[in-house]
Tab-separated table of C-alpha atoms in Angstrom:
chain	number	residue	atom	x	y	z
G	29	UNK	CA	0.000	0.000	0.000
G	30	UNK	CA	1.165	3.491	-0.765
G	31	UNK	CA	1.598	5.784	2.217
G	32	UNK	CA	-0.816	8.617	2.800
G	33	UNK	CA	0.626	12.063	2.472
G	34	UNK	CA	-0.817	15.378	3.410
G	35	UNK	CA	-0.536	18.276	1.059
G	36	UNK	CA	-1.255	21.836	2.014
G	37	UNK	CA	-3.674	23.826	-0.150
G	38	UNK	CA	-2.782	27.485	0.377
G	39	UNK	CA	-2.686	30.176	-2.332
G	40	UNK	CA	-2.707	27.412	-4.949
G	41	UNK	CA	0.672	26.126	-3.747
G	42	UNK	CA	1.058	22.446	-2.904
G	43	UNK	CA	3.605	21.598	-0.214
G	44	UNK	CA	4.254	18.004	0.761
G	45	UNK	CA	4.841	17.471	4.459
G	46	UNK	CA	7.708	15.161	5.310
G	47	UNK	CA	7.738	13.088	8.479
G	48	UNK	CA	10.829	12.191	10.454
G	49	UNK	CA	11.746	10.676	13.778
G	50	UNK	CA	14.394	12.045	16.084
G	51	UNK	CA	16.772	9.788	17.940
G	52	UNK	CA	16.231	9.335	21.652
G	53	UNK	CA	19.416	10.185	23.560
G	54	UNK	CA	20.869	7.444	25.691
G	55	UNK	CA	20.960	7.746	29.464
G	56	UNK	CA	23.419	6.430	31.961
G	57	UNK	CA	21.600	3.736	33.884
G	58	UNK	CA	22.032	3.367	37.651
G	59	UNK	CA	23.303	0.167	39.260
G	60	UNK	CA	20.612	-2.488	39.070
G	61	UNK	CA	19.435	-3.526	42.522
G	62	UNK	CA	20.307	-7.044	43.678
G	63	UNK	CA	18.761	-9.198	46.415
G	64	UNK	CA	20.087	-12.554	47.556
G	65	UNK	CA	18.326	-14.974	49.878
G	66	UNK	CA	20.526	-17.336	51.889
G	67	UNK	CA	18.504	-20.273	53.211
G	68	UNK	CA	21.552	-21.586	55.074
G	69	UNK	CA	21.020	-25.142	56.423
G	70	UNK	CA	17.244	-24.820	56.575
G	71	UNK	CA	14.272	-26.279	54.801
G	72	UNK	CA	12.711	-29.516	53.651
G	73	UNK	CA	11.346	-30.617	50.296
G	74	UNK	CA	7.825	-29.663	51.372
G	75	UNK	CA	8.827	-26.265	52.729
G	76	UNK	CA	10.841	-25.558	49.568
G	77	UNK	CA	7.807	-26.322	47.396
G	78	UNK	CA	5.569	-24.074	49.484
G	79	UNK	CA	8.030	-21.189	49.528
G	80	UNK	CA	8.832	-21.401	45.813
G	81	UNK	CA	5.130	-21.243	44.984
G	82	UNK	CA	4.829	-18.038	46.997
G	83	UNK	CA	7.973	-16.539	45.458
G	84	UNK	CA	6.799	-17.280	41.925
G	85	UNK	CA	3.421	-15.645	42.454
G	86	UNK	CA	4.910	-12.383	43.692
G	87	UNK	CA	7.415	-11.732	40.912
G	88	UNK	CA	5.443	-9.393	38.639
G	89	UNK	CA	6.261	-6.303	40.710
G	90	UNK	CA	10.027	-6.611	40.321
G	91	UNK	CA	10.564	-8.636	37.122
G	92	UNK	CA	13.231	-6.978	34.941
G	93	UNK	CA	13.785	-4.339	37.640
G	94	UNK	CA	15.666	-6.170	40.414
G	95	UNK	CA	18.087	-9.080	40.081
G	96	UNK	CA	17.336	-11.765	42.666
G	97	UNK	CA	18.863	-15.116	43.646
G	98	UNK	CA	18.230	-17.625	46.412
G	99	UNK	CA	20.678	-20.089	47.908
G	100	UNK	CA	18.981	-23.331	49.030
G	101	UNK	CA	20.796	-26.292	50.545
G	102	UNK	CA	22.763	-28.289	47.954
G	103	UNK	CA	20.334	-31.269	47.713
G	104	UNK	CA	17.492	-28.859	46.888
G	105	UNK	CA	19.224	-26.856	44.151
G	106	UNK	CA	17.850	-28.939	41.283
G	107	UNK	CA	14.334	-29.047	42.785
G	108	UNK	CA	14.226	-25.317	43.486
G	109	UNK	CA	15.563	-24.530	40.011
G	110	UNK	CA	12.663	-26.446	38.481
G	111	UNK	CA	10.102	-24.869	40.794
G	112	UNK	CA	11.340	-21.375	39.910
G	113	UNK	CA	11.852	-21.967	36.184
G	114	UNK	CA	9.160	-19.399	35.299
G	115	UNK	CA	10.298	-16.949	37.957
G	116	UNK	CA	12.976	-14.252	37.480
G	117	UNK	CA	14.669	-15.519	40.664
G	118	UNK	CA	17.856	-17.460	39.955
G	119	UNK	CA	19.259	-20.243	42.107
G	120	UNK	CA	22.733	-20.013	43.651
G	121	UNK	CA	25.057	-22.233	45.634
G	122	UNK	CA	25.938	-21.450	49.244
G	123	UNK	CA	29.508	-22.644	48.799
G	124	UNK	CA	32.098	-23.649	46.218
G	125	UNK	CA	35.385	-25.535	46.398
G	126	UNK	CA	38.751	-23.814	46.386
G	127	UNK	CA	39.947	-26.693	44.198
G	128	UNK	CA	39.138	-27.924	40.755
G	129	UNK	CA	37.675	-31.386	40.200
G	130	UNK	CA	39.543	-34.300	41.762
G	131	UNK	CA	39.992	-36.295	44.956
G	132	UNK	CA	38.274	-33.789	47.234
G	133	UNK	CA	35.483	-35.634	48.995
G	134	UNK	CA	32.443	-33.498	49.742
G	135	UNK	CA	33.553	-30.605	47.531
G	136	UNK	CA	31.763	-29.111	44.527
G	137	UNK	CA	33.957	-27.223	42.083
G	138	UNK	CA	33.156	-24.032	40.209
G	139	UNK	CA	33.329	-26.004	36.975
G	140	UNK	CA	30.735	-28.442	38.284
G	141	UNK	CA	28.445	-25.562	39.229
G	142	UNK	CA	28.806	-24.271	35.680
G	143	UNK	CA	28.063	-27.728	34.281
G	144	UNK	CA	24.905	-27.826	36.425
G	145	UNK	CA	23.845	-24.408	35.079
G	146	UNK	CA	24.301	-22.703	38.440
G	147	UNK	CA	25.344	-19.107	37.765
G	148	UNK	CA	25.973	-17.766	41.295
G	149	UNK	CA	27.626	-18.752	44.544
G	150	UNK	CA	28.352	-17.232	47.940
G	151	UNK	CA	31.963	-16.869	49.036
G	152	UNK	CA	33.329	-15.597	52.339
G	153	UNK	CA	30.158	-15.700	54.439
G	154	UNK	CA	30.992	-15.027	58.090
G	155	UNK	CA	29.713	-18.480	59.105
G	156	UNK	CA	32.153	-20.072	56.661
G	157	UNK	CA	34.950	-17.887	57.978
G	158	UNK	CA	34.255	-18.353	61.715
G	159	UNK	CA	32.924	-21.944	61.862
G	160	UNK	CA	34.801	-23.654	59.067
G	161	UNK	CA	38.104	-21.794	59.037
G	162	UNK	CA	37.699	-20.103	55.678
G	163	UNK	CA	40.591	-17.641	55.556
G	164	UNK	CA	41.137	-14.627	53.338
G	165	UNK	CA	43.543	-16.730	51.263
G	166	UNK	CA	40.905	-19.427	50.759
G	167	UNK	CA	38.288	-16.880	49.653
G	168	UNK	CA	40.786	-15.555	47.111
G	169	UNK	CA	41.405	-19.031	45.714
G	170	UNK	CA	37.665	-19.701	45.491
G	171	UNK	CA	37.137	-16.465	43.582
G	172	UNK	CA	39.971	-17.423	41.242
G	173	UNK	CA	38.223	-20.728	40.502
G	174	UNK	CA	34.901	-18.957	39.894
G	175	UNK	CA	36.459	-16.427	37.550
G	176	UNK	CA	37.938	-19.256	35.488
G	177	UNK	CA	34.550	-20.990	35.301
G	178	UNK	CA	32.610	-17.737	34.708
G	179	UNK	CA	30.589	-18.181	37.920
G	180	UNK	CA	29.263	-14.986	39.478
G	181	UNK	CA	30.111	-14.417	43.141
G	182	UNK	CA	28.419	-12.749	46.084
G	183	UNK	CA	31.525	-11.946	48.105
G	184	UNK	CA	30.817	-11.400	51.796
G	185	UNK	CA	32.865	-9.164	54.073
G	186	UNK	CA	32.212	-7.630	57.487
G	187	UNK	CA	33.491	-7.024	60.999
G	188	UNK	CA	32.864	-8.622	64.395
G	189	UNK	CA	31.238	-6.630	67.194
G	190	UNK	CA	34.518	-6.167	69.026
G	191	UNK	CA	36.135	-4.940	65.813
G	192	UNK	CA	33.400	-2.363	65.303
G	193	UNK	CA	33.666	-1.206	68.915
G	194	UNK	CA	37.428	-0.867	68.415
G	195	UNK	CA	36.841	1.293	65.344
G	196	UNK	CA	38.270	-1.321	62.968
G	197	UNK	CA	35.334	-1.698	60.563
G	198	UNK	CA	37.154	-0.165	57.595
G	199	UNK	CA	40.376	-1.979	58.468
G	200	UNK	CA	38.651	-5.381	58.443
G	201	UNK	CA	36.749	-4.713	55.232
G	202	UNK	CA	39.911	-3.475	53.521
G	203	UNK	CA	41.861	-6.568	54.577
G	204	UNK	CA	39.208	-8.918	53.249
G	205	UNK	CA	38.964	-7.026	49.953
G	206	UNK	CA	42.723	-6.677	49.501
G	207	UNK	CA	43.016	-10.468	49.591
G	208	UNK	CA	40.944	-10.952	46.436
G	209	UNK	CA	41.722	-8.048	44.098
G	210	UNK	CA	44.491	-9.905	42.288
G	211	UNK	CA	42.142	-12.794	41.460
G	212	UNK	CA	39.399	-10.710	39.863
G	213	UNK	CA	39.535	-9.992	36.154
G	214	UNK	CA	35.818	-9.633	35.435
G	215	UNK	CA	34.171	-7.335	37.982
G	216	UNK	CA	30.804	-7.815	36.299
G	217	UNK	CA	30.843	-11.258	37.928
G	218	UNK	CA	31.290	-9.817	41.434
G	219	UNK	CA	28.752	-8.461	43.936
G	220	UNK	CA	30.072	-7.382	47.350
G	221	UNK	CA	27.919	-8.053	50.417
G	222	UNK	CA	28.759	-6.077	53.532
G	223	UNK	CA	27.503	-8.089	56.520
G	224	UNK	CA	28.460	-6.766	59.953
G	225	UNK	CA	28.801	-10.054	61.823
G	226	UNK	CA	27.269	-8.607	64.979
G	227	UNK	CA	24.023	-7.995	63.052
G	228	UNK	CA	23.631	-11.420	61.427
G	229	UNK	CA	20.738	-13.299	62.980
G	230	UNK	CA	20.823	-11.174	66.107
G	231	UNK	CA	17.947	-8.832	65.338
G	232	UNK	CA	20.408	-5.954	65.593
G	233	UNK	CA	20.578	-3.893	62.441
G	234	UNK	CA	23.095	-1.256	61.447
G	235	UNK	CA	21.327	2.068	61.140
G	236	UNK	CA	20.911	3.326	57.571
G	237	UNK	CA	23.613	5.889	58.323
G	238	UNK	CA	26.053	3.264	59.690
G	239	UNK	CA	25.449	1.027	56.695
G	240	UNK	CA	25.849	3.905	54.238
G	241	UNK	CA	29.132	4.977	55.838
G	242	UNK	CA	30.517	1.446	55.542
G	243	UNK	CA	29.310	1.040	51.936
G	244	UNK	CA	30.734	4.404	50.893
G	245	UNK	CA	34.076	3.463	52.457
G	246	UNK	CA	34.059	0.114	50.637
G	247	UNK	CA	33.396	1.837	47.318
G	248	UNK	CA	36.292	4.217	47.953
G	249	UNK	CA	38.560	1.259	48.751
G	250	UNK	CA	37.691	-0.388	45.429
G	251	UNK	CA	38.186	2.909	43.591
G	252	UNK	CA	41.642	3.275	45.112
G	253	UNK	CA	42.702	-0.339	44.562
G	254	UNK	CA	41.114	-0.931	41.133
G	255	UNK	CA	39.465	2.062	39.440
G	256	UNK	CA	36.704	4.621	39.757
G	257	UNK	CA	34.848	2.920	36.907
G	258	UNK	CA	34.803	-0.440	38.675
G	259	UNK	CA	33.881	1.134	42.009
G	260	UNK	CA	30.971	3.031	40.490
G	261	UNK	CA	29.674	-0.089	38.764
G	262	UNK	CA	30.031	-2.752	41.446
G	263	UNK	CA	26.953	-3.486	43.518
G	264	UNK	CA	27.350	-3.463	47.285
G	265	UNK	CA	24.672	-5.230	49.334
G	266	UNK	CA	23.816	-4.901	53.003
G	267	UNK	CA	23.231	-8.024	55.096
G	268	UNK	CA	22.330	-8.431	58.736
G	269	UNK	CA	18.819	-9.060	60.092
G	270	UNK	CA	17.197	-7.485	57.019
G	271	UNK	CA	13.385	-7.534	57.104
G	272	UNK	CA	10.561	-6.190	54.900
G	273	UNK	CA	10.195	-3.368	57.431
G	274	UNK	CA	13.768	-2.105	57.859
G	275	UNK	CA	14.871	-2.560	54.237
G	276	UNK	CA	12.813	0.407	53.033
G	277	UNK	CA	14.990	2.965	54.805
G	278	UNK	CA	18.241	1.168	54.037
G	279	UNK	CA	17.660	1.008	50.279
G	280	UNK	CA	17.280	4.795	50.066
G	281	UNK	CA	20.991	5.237	50.754
G	282	UNK	CA	23.049	5.952	47.627
G	283	UNK	CA	25.692	3.260	48.148
G	284	UNK	CA	23.332	0.446	49.215
G	285	UNK	CA	22.401	-1.503	46.088
G	286	UNK	CA	20.355	-4.293	47.648
G	287	UNK	CA	20.487	-6.965	50.313
G	288	UNK	CA	21.769	-10.387	51.272
G	289	UNK	CA	18.949	-11.786	53.390
G	290	UNK	CA	19.063	-14.678	55.851
G	291	UNK	CA	16.079	-15.763	57.924
G	292	UNK	CA	13.632	-13.417	56.201
G	293	UNK	CA	14.309	-15.161	52.865
G	294	UNK	CA	12.602	-18.290	54.270
G	295	UNK	CA	9.260	-16.486	54.348
G	296	UNK	CA	6.888	-15.576	51.498
G	297	UNK	CA	7.369	-11.914	52.425
G	298	UNK	CA	10.898	-12.177	51.027
G	299	UNK	CA	9.352	-10.812	47.842
G	300	UNK	CA	8.477	-7.643	49.772
G	301	UNK	CA	12.196	-7.050	50.295
G	302	UNK	CA	12.861	-7.560	46.591
G	303	UNK	CA	9.999	-5.234	45.651
G	304	UNK	CA	11.296	-2.554	48.040
G	305	UNK	CA	14.389	-2.365	45.812
G	306	UNK	CA	12.437	-1.516	42.671
G	307	UNK	CA	13.639	1.956	41.695
G	308	UNK	CA	10.945	4.636	41.917
G	309	UNK	CA	9.698	6.161	38.704
G	310	UNK	CA	11.438	9.433	38.010
G	311	UNK	CA	8.814	12.051	37.293
G	312	UNK	CA	9.968	14.393	34.577
G	313	UNK	CA	8.372	17.665	33.603
G	314	UNK	CA	6.655	17.209	30.231
G	315	UNK	CA	8.175	18.961	27.260
G	316	UNK	CA	5.874	21.741	26.133
G	317	UNK	CA	5.735	23.086	22.593
G	318	UNK	CA	4.552	26.319	21.056
G	319	UNK	CA	1.552	26.440	18.769
G	320	UNK	CA	3.729	26.834	15.668
G	321	UNK	CA	5.379	23.546	16.584
G	322	UNK	CA	2.211	21.538	15.981
G	323	UNK	CA	2.178	19.518	12.752
G	324	UNK	CA	-0.685	17.553	11.134
G	325	UNK	CA	0.850	14.320	12.434
G	326	UNK	CA	1.659	15.559	15.936
G	327	UNK	CA	0.920	13.221	18.844
G	328	UNK	CA	1.424	13.612	22.573
G	329	UNK	CA	1.253	17.385	22.313
G	330	UNK	CA	1.776	19.434	25.496
G	331	UNK	CA	1.262	23.198	25.418
G	332	UNK	CA	0.119	26.265	27.300
G	333	UNK	CA	-2.517	28.331	25.535
G	334	UNK	CA	-4.513	31.435	26.357
G	335	UNK	CA	-8.236	31.072	25.656
G	336	UNK	CA	-9.182	33.534	22.908
G	337	UNK	CA	-12.849	32.767	22.383
G	338	UNK	CA	-15.617	31.029	24.283
G	339	UNK	CA	-16.373	27.380	23.631
G	340	UNK	CA	-18.775	26.719	20.784
G	341	UNK	CA	-20.697	23.581	20.005
G	342	UNK	CA	-19.885	21.711	16.810
G	343	UNK	CA	-22.887	21.215	14.535
G	344	UNK	CA	-24.553	17.777	14.651
G	345	UNK	CA	-22.657	16.807	17.775
G	346	UNK	CA	-24.034	16.328	21.252
G	347	UNK	CA	-20.863	16.802	23.271
G	348	UNK	CA	-18.093	18.106	20.978
G	349	UNK	CA	-16.968	21.659	21.676
G	350	UNK	CA	-14.319	23.856	20.078
G	351	UNK	CA	-12.159	26.475	21.798
G	352	UNK	CA	-9.574	28.766	20.197
G	353	UNK	CA	-6.378	29.043	22.245
G	354	UNK	CA	-2.948	30.339	21.446
G	355	UNK	CA	0.370	31.891	22.387
G	356	UNK	CA	2.761	34.410	20.883
G	357	UNK	CA	3.543	32.034	17.976
G	358	UNK	CA	-0.014	31.390	16.808
G	359	UNK	CA	-3.435	29.959	17.574
G	360	UNK	CA	-5.126	26.551	17.306
G	361	UNK	CA	-8.620	25.191	17.874
G	362	UNK	CA	-8.999	22.631	20.641
G	363	UNK	CA	-11.560	19.911	19.971
G	364	UNK	CA	-12.935	18.896	23.368
G	365	UNK	CA	-15.462	16.207	24.234
G	366	UNK	CA	-17.569	16.194	27.356
G	367	UNK	CA	-18.023	19.016	29.782
G	368	UNK	CA	-14.350	19.969	30.148
G	369	UNK	CA	-14.785	22.932	27.834
G	370	UNK	CA	-16.584	24.751	30.642
G	371	UNK	CA	-13.186	25.300	32.306
G	372	UNK	CA	-11.957	27.278	29.303
G	373	UNK	CA	-12.857	30.849	30.206
G	374	UNK	CA	-11.805	33.629	27.864
G	375	UNK	CA	-8.533	35.187	28.992
G	376	UNK	CA	-7.326	32.293	31.127
G	377	UNK	CA	-4.299	30.138	30.288
G	378	UNK	CA	-4.886	26.401	30.085
G	379	UNK	CA	-2.420	23.548	30.302
G	380	UNK	CA	-2.982	20.825	27.676
G	381	UNK	CA	-1.181	17.485	27.907
G	382	UNK	CA	-1.081	14.450	25.618
G	383	UNK	CA	-3.355	15.885	22.941
G	384	UNK	CA	-3.017	14.932	19.278
G	385	UNK	CA	-3.529	16.665	15.991
G	386	UNK	CA	-6.656	15.542	14.140
G	387	UNK	CA	-7.691	16.412	10.609
G	388	UNK	CA	-11.375	17.394	10.448
G	389	UNK	CA	-12.540	18.139	6.910
G	390	UNK	CA	-9.021	19.179	5.956
G	391	UNK	CA	-8.385	21.446	8.936
G	392	UNK	CA	-6.200	20.833	11.979
G	393	UNK	CA	-7.831	20.495	15.357
G	394	UNK	CA	-5.926	19.676	18.528
G	395	UNK	CA	-7.993	16.822	19.959
G	396	UNK	CA	-8.333	16.666	23.742
G	397	UNK	CA	-9.813	13.220	24.396
G	398	UNK	CA	-10.151	10.981	27.464
G	399	UNK	CA	-6.405	10.270	27.366
G	400	UNK	CA	-5.553	13.961	27.496
G	401	UNK	CA	-5.328	16.391	30.396
G	402	UNK	CA	-6.802	19.891	30.384
G	403	UNK	CA	-6.630	22.216	33.373
G	404	UNK	CA	-5.837	25.833	34.306
G	405	UNK	CA	-2.127	26.615	34.119
G	406	UNK	CA	-0.057	27.731	37.076
G	407	UNK	CA	0.625	31.421	37.456
G	408	UNK	CA	4.214	31.185	36.203
G	409	UNK	CA	3.024	29.577	32.941
G	410	UNK	CA	0.539	32.309	32.004
G	411	UNK	CA	0.506	33.268	28.309
G	412	UNK	CA	0.533	37.047	27.898
G	413	UNK	CA	-0.499	37.462	24.251
G	414	UNK	CA	-1.826	35.451	21.317
G	415	UNK	CA	-0.821	35.830	17.663
G	416	UNK	CA	-4.268	35.228	16.134
G	417	UNK	CA	-3.002	36.083	12.640
G	418	UNK	CA	-1.246	32.705	12.545
G	419	UNK	CA	-4.190	30.440	13.216
G	420	UNK	CA	-2.962	26.998	12.124
G	421	UNK	CA	-6.512	25.681	12.281
G	422	UNK	CA	-7.450	28.033	9.439
G	423	UNK	CA	-5.005	26.382	7.036
G	424	UNK	CA	-6.624	23.805	4.762
G	425	UNK	CA	-4.960	20.452	4.076
G	426	UNK	CA	-5.933	17.775	1.605
G	427	UNK	CA	-5.396	14.057	2.207
G	428	UNK	CA	-3.989	12.383	-0.894
G	429	UNK	CA	-2.722	8.925	-1.806
G	430	UNK	CA	0.353	9.944	-3.796
């Protein structure tokens, strides 16, 4: 089919109107929020089925907005993966071997995780460090193995209560980070989780200010040791008695990019924590145009116009009214359905949003329908004068099939 074109019939001249699209400028995107749920050594087959059903049903609010993983016990990984196959939540391992495959009874290598389609693992959790003797050197070796196998890592760091009270929080975090820098080549495969040990499972939570201070310090450490680019891109999570209630204040802090959740991830309300990390919509002031910027194909038109003449009823129509409005660049007739035209008093400035140009018998009308907004403008947006000599609704167009 040939495209329709509009040609302008004015003083016997015929001008074809060309249509074009303008490129949308790219924006720098913020760090995508991340939430991990560590089930630790908890759960049964029945409880896993029940919880996965609840997690799957609550995913619409955060799908494609927050990255989420859960870490079940090893025997349940395959089951949970199947139960969550339609959910955006990925399944991670709680541990990984510092060795490759071989004679290491009870160990699971990074390569074997990859072979099993497991994309994430925890490394350096405080319970592994304190109860199983996992040293800084071991965490570094584990990260090395994961980097080779392209396994993403949630790397846990954090201080003991006595270390915090001694003012050694930054010292401890720096030591634990310094141990692994040399093993990391792909920082896109690394998420850092700051977990103050004194807050894990105790019900004690770092205040949003305490957590922000620690996260900001960690980001500065990475910037100094690696680069500003890496530091600005890496996601830093908070962990330590996180709940659906306290997470809302924590996530507002600029350097907190999500959470590593323990006990609360064993409850259906875990999805509330994920949803709390969905970034709020940024409200932007609409772009307003002048009357002379309206074309016959214009859609989504926003403008301020001073009402020039009172609303008049269109012949053979029960509820269609027309109002002439304009600014210093020209005038245009608004086509308004319903009783909204009563708000258009002569001399007042109205704010029109999301209107579209309509061709009625060859003449432009700016249609204000149920999808459009029409209301009095604020004082600072008042239009002082109208150039009625350039009434674009008085220009005749002819629809052709050339």
